[in-house]
């Protein structure tokens, strides 16, 4: 009796694309990539690192937009940066 070959099952991934910081900048109303990196570095937008490059899943960007709609994102980034600077100063 021949042993049947087991077929590997691959779970389908949800439709979610990884966006470059340039694509995120465009989606956020043509802001610049530098500001997108500030948002990421402030911890307000989660990203994946691929060496020096950062990529953001579309679902994460959509959630970010939903969470921060109506807020001044520049002020939110500056607040997060001040908190991080104070944390670093306190631990130094």
Coordinates of C-alpha atoms in Angstrom, one line a residue:
X1 CA 0.0 0.0 0.0
X2 CA 1.4 3.3 -1.1
X3 CA 1.6 6.1 1.4
X4 CA -0.4 9.0 0.2
X5 CA 1.5 12.3 0.0
X6 CA 0.2 14.8 2.5
X7 CA -0.7 18.1 1.0
X8 CA 0.4 21.2 2.9
X9 CA -2.3 23.5 3.8
X10 CA -1.6 27.2 3.6
X11 CA -3.8 29.6 5.4
X12 CA -4.9 32.5 3.2
X13 CA -3.6 35.8 4.4
X14 CA -6.1 38.7 4.7
X15 CA -5.9 41.3 2.1
X16 CA -3.3 43.6 3.8
X17 CA -0.5 45.2 1.9
X18 CA 2.8 46.6 3.3
X19 CA 3.2 50.3 2.5
X20 CA 6.4 52.2 2.2
X21 CA 6.8 55.4 4.1
X22 CA 6.4 57.2 0.8
X23 CA 3.0 55.5 0.2
X24 CA 1.9 56.3 3.8
X25 CA 2.9 59.9 3.3
X26 CA 0.8 60.0 0.1
X27 CA -2.1 58.4 1.9
X28 CA -1.9 61.0 4.6
X29 CA -2.5 63.8 2.2
X30 CA 0.9 64.2 0.6
X31 CA 2.8 64.8 3.8
X32 CA 6.5 64.1 3.6
X33 CA 8.3 60.9 4.4
X34 CA 10.3 62.5 7.2
X35 CA 7.1 63.3 9.1
X36 CA 5.8 59.8 8.6
X37 CA 9.1 58.6 10.2
X38 CA 8.5 60.9 13.1
X39 CA 5.1 59.5 13.6
X40 CA 6.5 56.0 13.6
X41 CA 9.5 56.9 15.8
X42 CA 7.0 58.5 18.3
X43 CA 5.2 55.2 18.5
X44 CA 1.9 56.5 17.2
X45 CA 2.1 54.4 14.0
X46 CA 3.4 50.8 14.2
X47 CA 5.7 49.7 11.4
X48 CA 7.8 46.7 10.5
X49 CA 11.5 47.1 9.8
X50 CA 13.2 45.5 6.9
X51 CA 16.8 46.7 7.5
X52 CA 16.7 50.5 7.2
X53 CA 13.3 50.5 5.5
X54 CA 10.0 50.7 7.4
X55 CA 6.8 49.3 6.1
X56 CA 3.3 49.8 7.5
X57 CA 0.4 47.3 6.9
X58 CA -2.6 48.9 5.4
X59 CA -4.8 47.7 8.3
X60 CA -2.5 49.5 10.8
X61 CA -2.6 52.7 8.7
X62 CA -6.4 52.5 8.5
X63 CA -6.6 52.1 12.3
X64 CA -4.2 55.0 12.8
X65 CA -6.4 57.3 10.6
X66 CA -9.5 56.2 12.6
X67 CA -7.8 56.8 16.0
X68 CA -6.3 60.2 15.2
X69 CA -9.1 61.7 13.0
X70 CA -10.0 65.1 14.5
X71 CA -6.7 65.4 16.4
X72 CA -3.8 67.6 15.6
X73 CA -1.3 65.0 14.7
X74 CA 1.7 67.4 14.8
X75 CA 0.8 68.2 18.4
X76 CA 0.4 64.5 19.2
X77 CA 3.8 63.7 17.7
X78 CA 5.5 66.6 19.6
X79 CA 3.8 65.4 22.9
X80 CA 5.1 61.8 22.3
X81 CA 8.6 63.1 21.5
X82 CA 8.7 65.2 24.7
X83 CA 7.6 62.3 26.8
X84 CA 10.3 60.1 25.2
X85 CA 13.0 62.8 25.7
X86 CA 12.0 63.2 29.4
X87 CA 12.1 59.4 29.8
X88 CA 15.6 59.2 28.4
X89 CA 16.7 62.1 30.5
X90 CA 15.4 60.4 33.7
X91 CA 17.1 57.2 32.9
X92 CA 20.5 58.8 32.0

